[in-house]
Short mmCIF file of C-alpha atoms and ligand atoms in Angstrom, two decimals:
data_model
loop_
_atom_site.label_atom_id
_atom_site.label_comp_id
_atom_site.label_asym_id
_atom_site.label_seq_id
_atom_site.Cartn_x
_atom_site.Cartn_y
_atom_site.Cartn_z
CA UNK A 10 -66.27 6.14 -34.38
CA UNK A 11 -68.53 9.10 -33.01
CA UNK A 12 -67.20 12.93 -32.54
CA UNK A 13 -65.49 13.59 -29.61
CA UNK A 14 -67.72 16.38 -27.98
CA UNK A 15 -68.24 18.04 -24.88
CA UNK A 16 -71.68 19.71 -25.24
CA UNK A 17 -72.91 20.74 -21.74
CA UNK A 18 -69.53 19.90 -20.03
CA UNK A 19 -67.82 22.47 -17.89
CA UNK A 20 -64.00 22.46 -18.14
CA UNK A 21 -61.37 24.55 -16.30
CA UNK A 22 -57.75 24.73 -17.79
CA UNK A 23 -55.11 26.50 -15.48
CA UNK A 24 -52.74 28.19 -17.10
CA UNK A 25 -54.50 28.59 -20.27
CA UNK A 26 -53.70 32.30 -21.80
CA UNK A 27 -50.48 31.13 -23.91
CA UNK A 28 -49.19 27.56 -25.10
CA UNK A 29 -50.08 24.34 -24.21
CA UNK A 30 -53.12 25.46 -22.19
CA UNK A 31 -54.56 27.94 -24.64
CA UNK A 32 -54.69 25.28 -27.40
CA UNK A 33 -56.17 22.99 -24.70
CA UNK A 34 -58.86 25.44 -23.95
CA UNK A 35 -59.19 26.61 -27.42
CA UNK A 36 -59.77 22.79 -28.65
CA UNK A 37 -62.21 22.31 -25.91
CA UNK A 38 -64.50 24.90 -26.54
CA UNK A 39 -64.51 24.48 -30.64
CA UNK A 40 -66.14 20.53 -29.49
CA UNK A 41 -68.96 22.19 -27.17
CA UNK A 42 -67.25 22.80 -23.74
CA UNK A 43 -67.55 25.47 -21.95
CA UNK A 44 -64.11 26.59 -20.48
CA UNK A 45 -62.61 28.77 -17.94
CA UNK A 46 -59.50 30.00 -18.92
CA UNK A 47 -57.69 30.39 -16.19
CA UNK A 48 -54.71 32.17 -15.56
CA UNK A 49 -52.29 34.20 -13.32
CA UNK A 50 -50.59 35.77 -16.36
CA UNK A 51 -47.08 35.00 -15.21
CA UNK A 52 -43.49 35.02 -17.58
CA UNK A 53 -41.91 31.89 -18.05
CA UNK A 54 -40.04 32.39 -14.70
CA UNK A 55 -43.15 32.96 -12.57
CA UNK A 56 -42.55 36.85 -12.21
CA UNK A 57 -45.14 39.53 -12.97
CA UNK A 58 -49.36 38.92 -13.40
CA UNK A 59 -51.17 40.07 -16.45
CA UNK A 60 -55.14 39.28 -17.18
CA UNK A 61 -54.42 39.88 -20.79
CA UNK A 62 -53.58 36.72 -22.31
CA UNK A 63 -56.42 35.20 -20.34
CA UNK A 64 -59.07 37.12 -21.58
CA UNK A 65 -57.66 37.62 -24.94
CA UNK A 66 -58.39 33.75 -25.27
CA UNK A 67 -62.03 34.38 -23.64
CA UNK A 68 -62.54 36.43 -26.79
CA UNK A 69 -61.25 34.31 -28.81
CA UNK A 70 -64.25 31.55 -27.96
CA UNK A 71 -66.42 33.79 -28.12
CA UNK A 72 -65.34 35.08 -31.31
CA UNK A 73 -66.01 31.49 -32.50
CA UNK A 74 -69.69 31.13 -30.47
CA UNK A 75 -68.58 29.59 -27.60
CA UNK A 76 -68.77 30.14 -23.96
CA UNK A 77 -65.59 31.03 -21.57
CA UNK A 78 -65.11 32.90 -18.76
CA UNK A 79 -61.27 33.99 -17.83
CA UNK A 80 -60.10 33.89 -14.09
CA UNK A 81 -56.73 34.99 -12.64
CA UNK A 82 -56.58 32.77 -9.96
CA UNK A 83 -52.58 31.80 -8.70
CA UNK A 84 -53.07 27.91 -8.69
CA UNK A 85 -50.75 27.68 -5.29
CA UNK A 86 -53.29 30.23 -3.74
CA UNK A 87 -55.77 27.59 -2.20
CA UNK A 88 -58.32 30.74 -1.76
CA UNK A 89 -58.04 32.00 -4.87
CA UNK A 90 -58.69 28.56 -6.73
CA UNK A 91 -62.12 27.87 -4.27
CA UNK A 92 -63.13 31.48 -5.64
CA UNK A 93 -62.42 30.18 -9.00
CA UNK A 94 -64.61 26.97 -8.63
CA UNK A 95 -67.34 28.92 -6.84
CA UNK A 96 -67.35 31.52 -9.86
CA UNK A 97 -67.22 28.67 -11.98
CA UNK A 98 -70.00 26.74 -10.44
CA UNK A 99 -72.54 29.98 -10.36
CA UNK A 100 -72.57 30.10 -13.61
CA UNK A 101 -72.66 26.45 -15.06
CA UNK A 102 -73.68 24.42 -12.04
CA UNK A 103 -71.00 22.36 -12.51
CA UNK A 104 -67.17 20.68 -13.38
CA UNK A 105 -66.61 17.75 -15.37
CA UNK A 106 -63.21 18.94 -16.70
CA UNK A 107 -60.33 19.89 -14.49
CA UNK A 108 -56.65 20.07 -16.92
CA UNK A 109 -53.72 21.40 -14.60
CA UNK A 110 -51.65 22.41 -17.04
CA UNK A 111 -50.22 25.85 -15.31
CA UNK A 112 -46.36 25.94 -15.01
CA UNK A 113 -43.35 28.54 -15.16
CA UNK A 114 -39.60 26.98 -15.10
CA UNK A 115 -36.59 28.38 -11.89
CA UNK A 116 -33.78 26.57 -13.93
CA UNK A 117 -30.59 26.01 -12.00
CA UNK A 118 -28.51 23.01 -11.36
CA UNK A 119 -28.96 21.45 -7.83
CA UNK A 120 -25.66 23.01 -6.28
CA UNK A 121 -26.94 27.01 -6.83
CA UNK A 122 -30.67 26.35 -6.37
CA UNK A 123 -31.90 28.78 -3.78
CA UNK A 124 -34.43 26.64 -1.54
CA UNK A 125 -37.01 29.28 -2.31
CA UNK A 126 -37.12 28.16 -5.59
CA UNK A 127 -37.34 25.06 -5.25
CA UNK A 128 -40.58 25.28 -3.55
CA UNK A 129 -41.86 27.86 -5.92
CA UNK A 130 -41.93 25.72 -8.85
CA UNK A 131 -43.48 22.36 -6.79
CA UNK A 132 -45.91 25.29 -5.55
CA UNK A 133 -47.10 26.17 -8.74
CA UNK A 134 -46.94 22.39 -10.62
CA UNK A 135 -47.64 19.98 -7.89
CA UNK A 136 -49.68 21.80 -4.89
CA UNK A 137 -51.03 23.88 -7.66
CA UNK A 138 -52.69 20.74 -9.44
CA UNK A 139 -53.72 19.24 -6.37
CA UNK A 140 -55.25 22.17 -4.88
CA UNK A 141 -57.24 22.77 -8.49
CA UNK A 142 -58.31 19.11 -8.61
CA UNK A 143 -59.16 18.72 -4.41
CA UNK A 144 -61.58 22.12 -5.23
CA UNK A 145 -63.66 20.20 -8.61
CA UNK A 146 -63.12 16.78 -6.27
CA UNK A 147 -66.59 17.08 -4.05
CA UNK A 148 -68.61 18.48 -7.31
CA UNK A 149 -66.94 15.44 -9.56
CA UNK A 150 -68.02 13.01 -6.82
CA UNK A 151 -71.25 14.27 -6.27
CA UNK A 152 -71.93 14.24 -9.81
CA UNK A 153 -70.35 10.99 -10.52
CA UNK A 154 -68.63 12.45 -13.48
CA UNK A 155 -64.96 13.89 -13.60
CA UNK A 156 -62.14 13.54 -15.95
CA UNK A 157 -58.66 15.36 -14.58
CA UNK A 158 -55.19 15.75 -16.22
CA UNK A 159 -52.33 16.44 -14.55
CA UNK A 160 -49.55 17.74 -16.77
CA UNK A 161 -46.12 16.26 -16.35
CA UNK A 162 -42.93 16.28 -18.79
CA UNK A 163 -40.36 14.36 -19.83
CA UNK A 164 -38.18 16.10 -17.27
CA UNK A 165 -39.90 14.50 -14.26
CA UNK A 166 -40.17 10.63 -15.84
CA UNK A 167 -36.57 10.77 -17.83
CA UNK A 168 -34.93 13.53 -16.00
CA UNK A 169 -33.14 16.84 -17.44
CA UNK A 170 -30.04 18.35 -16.07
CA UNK A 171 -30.71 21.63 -14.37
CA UNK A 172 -34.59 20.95 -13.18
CA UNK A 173 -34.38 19.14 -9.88
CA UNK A 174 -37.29 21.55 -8.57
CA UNK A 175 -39.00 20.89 -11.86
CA UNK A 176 -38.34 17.18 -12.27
CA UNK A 177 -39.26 16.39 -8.88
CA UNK A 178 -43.04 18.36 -9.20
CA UNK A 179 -43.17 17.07 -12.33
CA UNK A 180 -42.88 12.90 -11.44
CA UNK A 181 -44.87 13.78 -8.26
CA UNK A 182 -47.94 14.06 -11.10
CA UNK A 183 -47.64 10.28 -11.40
CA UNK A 184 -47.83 9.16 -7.87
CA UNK A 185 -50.74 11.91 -7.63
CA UNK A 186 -52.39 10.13 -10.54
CA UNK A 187 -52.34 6.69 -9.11
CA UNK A 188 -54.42 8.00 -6.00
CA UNK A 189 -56.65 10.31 -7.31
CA UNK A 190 -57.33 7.34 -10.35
CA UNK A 191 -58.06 4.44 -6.88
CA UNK A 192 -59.75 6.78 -5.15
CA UNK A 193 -62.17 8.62 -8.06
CA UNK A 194 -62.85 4.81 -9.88
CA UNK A 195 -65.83 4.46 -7.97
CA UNK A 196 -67.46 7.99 -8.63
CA UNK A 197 -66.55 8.04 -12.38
CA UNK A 198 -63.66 10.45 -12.51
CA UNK A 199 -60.92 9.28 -14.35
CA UNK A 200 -56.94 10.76 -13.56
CA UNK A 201 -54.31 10.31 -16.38
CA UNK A 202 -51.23 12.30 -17.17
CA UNK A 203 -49.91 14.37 -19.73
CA UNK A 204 -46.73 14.65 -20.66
CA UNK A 205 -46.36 17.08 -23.71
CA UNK A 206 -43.15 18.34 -25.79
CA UNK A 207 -43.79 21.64 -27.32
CA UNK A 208 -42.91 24.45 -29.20
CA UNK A 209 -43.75 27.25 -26.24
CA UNK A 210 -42.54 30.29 -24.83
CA UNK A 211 -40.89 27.47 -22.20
CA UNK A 212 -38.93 25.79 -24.70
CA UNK A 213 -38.36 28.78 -27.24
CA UNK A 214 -35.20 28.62 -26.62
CA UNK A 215 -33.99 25.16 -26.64
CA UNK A 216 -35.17 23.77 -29.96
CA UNK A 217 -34.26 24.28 -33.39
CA UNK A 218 -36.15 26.47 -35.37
CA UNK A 219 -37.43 23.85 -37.82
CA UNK A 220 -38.42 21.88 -34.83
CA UNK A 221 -40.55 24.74 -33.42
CA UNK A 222 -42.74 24.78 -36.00
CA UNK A 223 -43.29 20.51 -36.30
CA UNK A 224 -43.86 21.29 -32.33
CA UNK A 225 -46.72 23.75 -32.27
CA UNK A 226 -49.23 23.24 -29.24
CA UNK A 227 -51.94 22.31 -31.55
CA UNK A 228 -50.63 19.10 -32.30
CA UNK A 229 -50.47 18.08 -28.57
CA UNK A 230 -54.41 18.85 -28.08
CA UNK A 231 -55.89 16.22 -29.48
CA UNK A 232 -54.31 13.83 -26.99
CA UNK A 233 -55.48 15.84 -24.45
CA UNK A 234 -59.23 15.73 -25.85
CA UNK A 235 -59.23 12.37 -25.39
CA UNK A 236 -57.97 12.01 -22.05
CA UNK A 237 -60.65 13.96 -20.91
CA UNK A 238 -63.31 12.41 -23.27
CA UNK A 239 -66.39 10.20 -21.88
CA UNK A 240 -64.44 7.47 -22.88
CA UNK A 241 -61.07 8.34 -21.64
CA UNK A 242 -58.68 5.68 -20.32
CA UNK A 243 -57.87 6.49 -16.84
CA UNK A 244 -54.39 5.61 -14.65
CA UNK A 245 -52.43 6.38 -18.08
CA UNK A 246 -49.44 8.81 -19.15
CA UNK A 247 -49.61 9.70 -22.31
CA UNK A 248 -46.76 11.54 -24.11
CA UNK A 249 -47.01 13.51 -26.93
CA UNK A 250 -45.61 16.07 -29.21
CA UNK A 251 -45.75 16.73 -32.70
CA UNK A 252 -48.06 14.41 -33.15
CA UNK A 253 -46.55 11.46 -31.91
CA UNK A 254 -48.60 9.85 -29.07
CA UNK A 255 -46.98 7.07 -26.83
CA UNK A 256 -47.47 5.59 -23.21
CA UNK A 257 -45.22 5.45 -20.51
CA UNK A 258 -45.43 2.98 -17.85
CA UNK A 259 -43.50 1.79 -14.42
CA UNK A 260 -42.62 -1.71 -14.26
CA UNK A 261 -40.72 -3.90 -11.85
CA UNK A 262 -38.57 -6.26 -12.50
CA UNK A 263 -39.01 -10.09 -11.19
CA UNK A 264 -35.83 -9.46 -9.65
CA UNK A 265 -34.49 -12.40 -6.56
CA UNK A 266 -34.85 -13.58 -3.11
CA UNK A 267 -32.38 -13.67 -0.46
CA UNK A 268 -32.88 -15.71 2.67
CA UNK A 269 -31.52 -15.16 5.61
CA UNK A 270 -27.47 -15.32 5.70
CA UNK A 271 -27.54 -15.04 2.45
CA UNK A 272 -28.98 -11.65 2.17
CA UNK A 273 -26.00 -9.92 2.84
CA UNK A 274 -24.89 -6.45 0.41
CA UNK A 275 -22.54 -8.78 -1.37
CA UNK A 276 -24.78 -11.18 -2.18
CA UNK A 277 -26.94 -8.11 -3.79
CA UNK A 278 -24.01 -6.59 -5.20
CA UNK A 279 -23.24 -10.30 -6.77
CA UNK A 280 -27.01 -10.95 -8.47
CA UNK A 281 -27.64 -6.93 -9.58
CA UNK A 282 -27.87 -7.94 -13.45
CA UNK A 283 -30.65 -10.59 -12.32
CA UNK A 284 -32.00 -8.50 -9.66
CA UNK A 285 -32.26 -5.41 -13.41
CA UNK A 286 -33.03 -8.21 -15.38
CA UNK A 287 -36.18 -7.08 -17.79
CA UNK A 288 -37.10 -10.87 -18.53
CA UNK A 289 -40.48 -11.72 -16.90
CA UNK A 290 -40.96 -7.72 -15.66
CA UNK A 291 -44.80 -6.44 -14.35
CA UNK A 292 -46.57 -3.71 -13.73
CA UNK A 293 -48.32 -3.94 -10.42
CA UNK A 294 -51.24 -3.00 -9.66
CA UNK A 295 -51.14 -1.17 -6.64
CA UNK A 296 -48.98 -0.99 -3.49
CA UNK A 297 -49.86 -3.95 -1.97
CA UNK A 298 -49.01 -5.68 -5.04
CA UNK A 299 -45.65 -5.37 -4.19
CA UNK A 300 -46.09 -6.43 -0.62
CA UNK A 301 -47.71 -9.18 -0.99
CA UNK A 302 -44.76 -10.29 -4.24
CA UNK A 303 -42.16 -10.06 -1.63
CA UNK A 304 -44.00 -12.08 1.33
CA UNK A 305 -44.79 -14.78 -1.28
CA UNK A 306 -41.11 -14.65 -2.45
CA UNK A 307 -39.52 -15.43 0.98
CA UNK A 308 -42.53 -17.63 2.03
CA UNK A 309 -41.25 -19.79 -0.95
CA UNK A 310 -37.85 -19.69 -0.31
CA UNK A 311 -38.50 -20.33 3.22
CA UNK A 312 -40.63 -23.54 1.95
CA UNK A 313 -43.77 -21.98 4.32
CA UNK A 314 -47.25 -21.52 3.01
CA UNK A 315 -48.88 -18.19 2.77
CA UNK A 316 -52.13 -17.58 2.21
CA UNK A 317 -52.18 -14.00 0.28
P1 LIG B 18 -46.15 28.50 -20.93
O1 LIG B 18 -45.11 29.18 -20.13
O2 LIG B 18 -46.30 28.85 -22.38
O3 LIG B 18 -47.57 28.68 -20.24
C1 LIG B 18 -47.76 28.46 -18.88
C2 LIG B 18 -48.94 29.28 -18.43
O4 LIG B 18 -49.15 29.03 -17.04
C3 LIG B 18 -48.71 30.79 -18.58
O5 LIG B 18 -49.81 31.37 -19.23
C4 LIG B 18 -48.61 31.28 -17.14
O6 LIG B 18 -49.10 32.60 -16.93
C5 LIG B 18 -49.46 30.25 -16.41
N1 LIG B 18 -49.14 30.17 -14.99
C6 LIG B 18 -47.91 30.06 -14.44
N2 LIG B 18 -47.99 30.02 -13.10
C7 LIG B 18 -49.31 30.09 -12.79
C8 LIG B 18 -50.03 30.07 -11.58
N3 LIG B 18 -49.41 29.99 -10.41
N4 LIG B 18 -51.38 30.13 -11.62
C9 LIG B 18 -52.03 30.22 -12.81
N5 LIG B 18 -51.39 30.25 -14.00
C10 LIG B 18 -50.04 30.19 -13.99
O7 LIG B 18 -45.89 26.94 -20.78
P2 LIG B 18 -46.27 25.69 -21.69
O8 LIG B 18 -45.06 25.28 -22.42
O9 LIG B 18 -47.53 25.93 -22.43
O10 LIG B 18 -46.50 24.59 -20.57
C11 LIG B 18 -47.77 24.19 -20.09
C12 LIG B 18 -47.57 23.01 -19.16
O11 LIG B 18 -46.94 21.94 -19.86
C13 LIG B 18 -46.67 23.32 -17.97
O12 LIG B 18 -47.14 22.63 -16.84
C14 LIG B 18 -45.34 22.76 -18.40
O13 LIG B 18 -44.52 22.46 -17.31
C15 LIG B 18 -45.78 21.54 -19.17
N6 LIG B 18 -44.79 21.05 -20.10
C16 LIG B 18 -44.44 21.78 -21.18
C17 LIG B 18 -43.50 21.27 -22.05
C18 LIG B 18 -43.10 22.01 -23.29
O14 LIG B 18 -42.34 21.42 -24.07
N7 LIG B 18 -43.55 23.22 -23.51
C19 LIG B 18 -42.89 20.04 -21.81
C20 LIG B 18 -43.28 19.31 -20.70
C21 LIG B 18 -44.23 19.83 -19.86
#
């Protein structure tokens, strides 16, 4: 199998000054690309701006003969990230890389969450990737090249007590994928999702110190590489952390059919373990997919044809 490069590729990676996203933008430009680091220089909670840590990682490609360029753009500003992708597009001409990867955590269970922060944190992770990857959209399209990540966690596909704000932006990546993958197919850009574990400032302190270290950043990057690559899958979420790499996927049971009288909440309540029976489950392939499942279901029960 060839090198994974990215020689004449333009990549942008939002919050990239610390963590996940400076190892994303680090591993980027050591195969070729050539990155803008952005960031708004935030702490973990969202507070204060800094252009420190992004330009301290600007030096650091350098340092290594590559090419970056750092920008402090606020992902949930819609202004600042079009400024961002005009900068970005002086001076390469173009975007074939778009990772959303910029985050900060408002922790609190769902009872003492403030509304405010709530919004803040789907701001930042959810509006914030879309408004990134709407700005590189046209330029992917009219290139017919594009490969985006959006970053999701654990939190948002398993859940995690606390992060209802976080959770929610965070699954909202998958339903943003599935679009973004339909509607980009035809142009070449590919959409998949990342969902990391890592040793970061955001997690320093929940794991155990000998996990930190089996953790680091680095060992997330690689997956990342790839889903980004020329020959990246697209439509997939790939977890990974300390080297372990795995997919996740939604899938729908076969479940039942009720007719009629018969579909009545008892009758539901009687057939649940057939309805959450795994035996026979799919993944569909889009919306319709499910439509169509369910007309076909009671056009069978009903004994009528339907031609679908
Ligand atoms: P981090 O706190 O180390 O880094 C996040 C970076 O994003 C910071 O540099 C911060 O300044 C920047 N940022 C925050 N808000 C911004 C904004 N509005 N505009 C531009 N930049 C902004 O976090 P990390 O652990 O490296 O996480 C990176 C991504 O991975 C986040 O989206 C996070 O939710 C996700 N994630 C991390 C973990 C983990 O275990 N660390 C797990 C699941 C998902």
């Amino acid at each position: 199998m060839s090198d994974i490069r990215f020689d004449n590729r333009v990549a942008i990676v939002t919050g990239a000054g610390v963590g996940l996203g400076r190892s994303h933008a680090l591993g980027l430009a050591a195969r070729g690309a050539k990155v803008v680091v952005n960031d708004l220089g935030v702490s973990r909670d969202g507070t204060g701006t800094s252009s420190d840590a992004a330009l301290s990682v600007v030096d650091e490609i350098k340092a290594m003969g590559g090419e970056a360029m750092a920008h402090g753009a606020d992902v949930s500003d819609d202004d600042a990230v079009k400024d961002m992708i005009a900068e970005a597009m002086d001076a390469w001409g173009r975007i074939d890389i778009c990772v959303n990867n910029a985050g900060i955590l408002m922790d609190k269970t769902f009872a003492k969450m403030e509304m405010a922060a709530f919004r803040k944190v789907v701001d930042v992770h959810l509006i914030g990737s879309a408004n990134v990857a709407h700005a590189c959209w046209p330029i992917m399209r009219a290139q017919k090249y594009g490969r985006v990540v959006l970053t999701s966690s654990a939190s948002g596909l398993y859940g995690n007590f606390g992060q209802s704000n976080y959770g929610a932006a965070k699954a909202a990546m998958l339903g943003l994928m599935n679009i973004l993958h339909m509607e980009g197919a035809r142009d070449n850009i590919r959409v998949n999702v990342l969902a990391p574990t890592a040793a970061t400032r955001m997690t320093a302190d929940l794991l155990p110190e000998a996990a930190q270290e089996l953790l680091a950043p680095e060992t997330i990057t690689p997956g990342l590489l790839y889903l980004v690559s020329e020959d990246a899958p697209s439509q997939m979420i790939l977890g990974a952390g300390a080297g372990s790499y795995a997919e996740t996927r939604v899938y729908e049971t076969q479940g039942i059919t009720l007719i009629g009288g018969e579909n009545t909440p008892e009758a539901v309540a009687a057939r649940f373990e057939e309805i959450r029976d795994p035996h026979d489950q799919q993944q569909l392939g889009d919306a319709f997919g499910q439509t169509k499942k369910y007309a076909l279901n009671a056009a069978k029960a009903k004994g009528l044809k339907l031609d679908w």
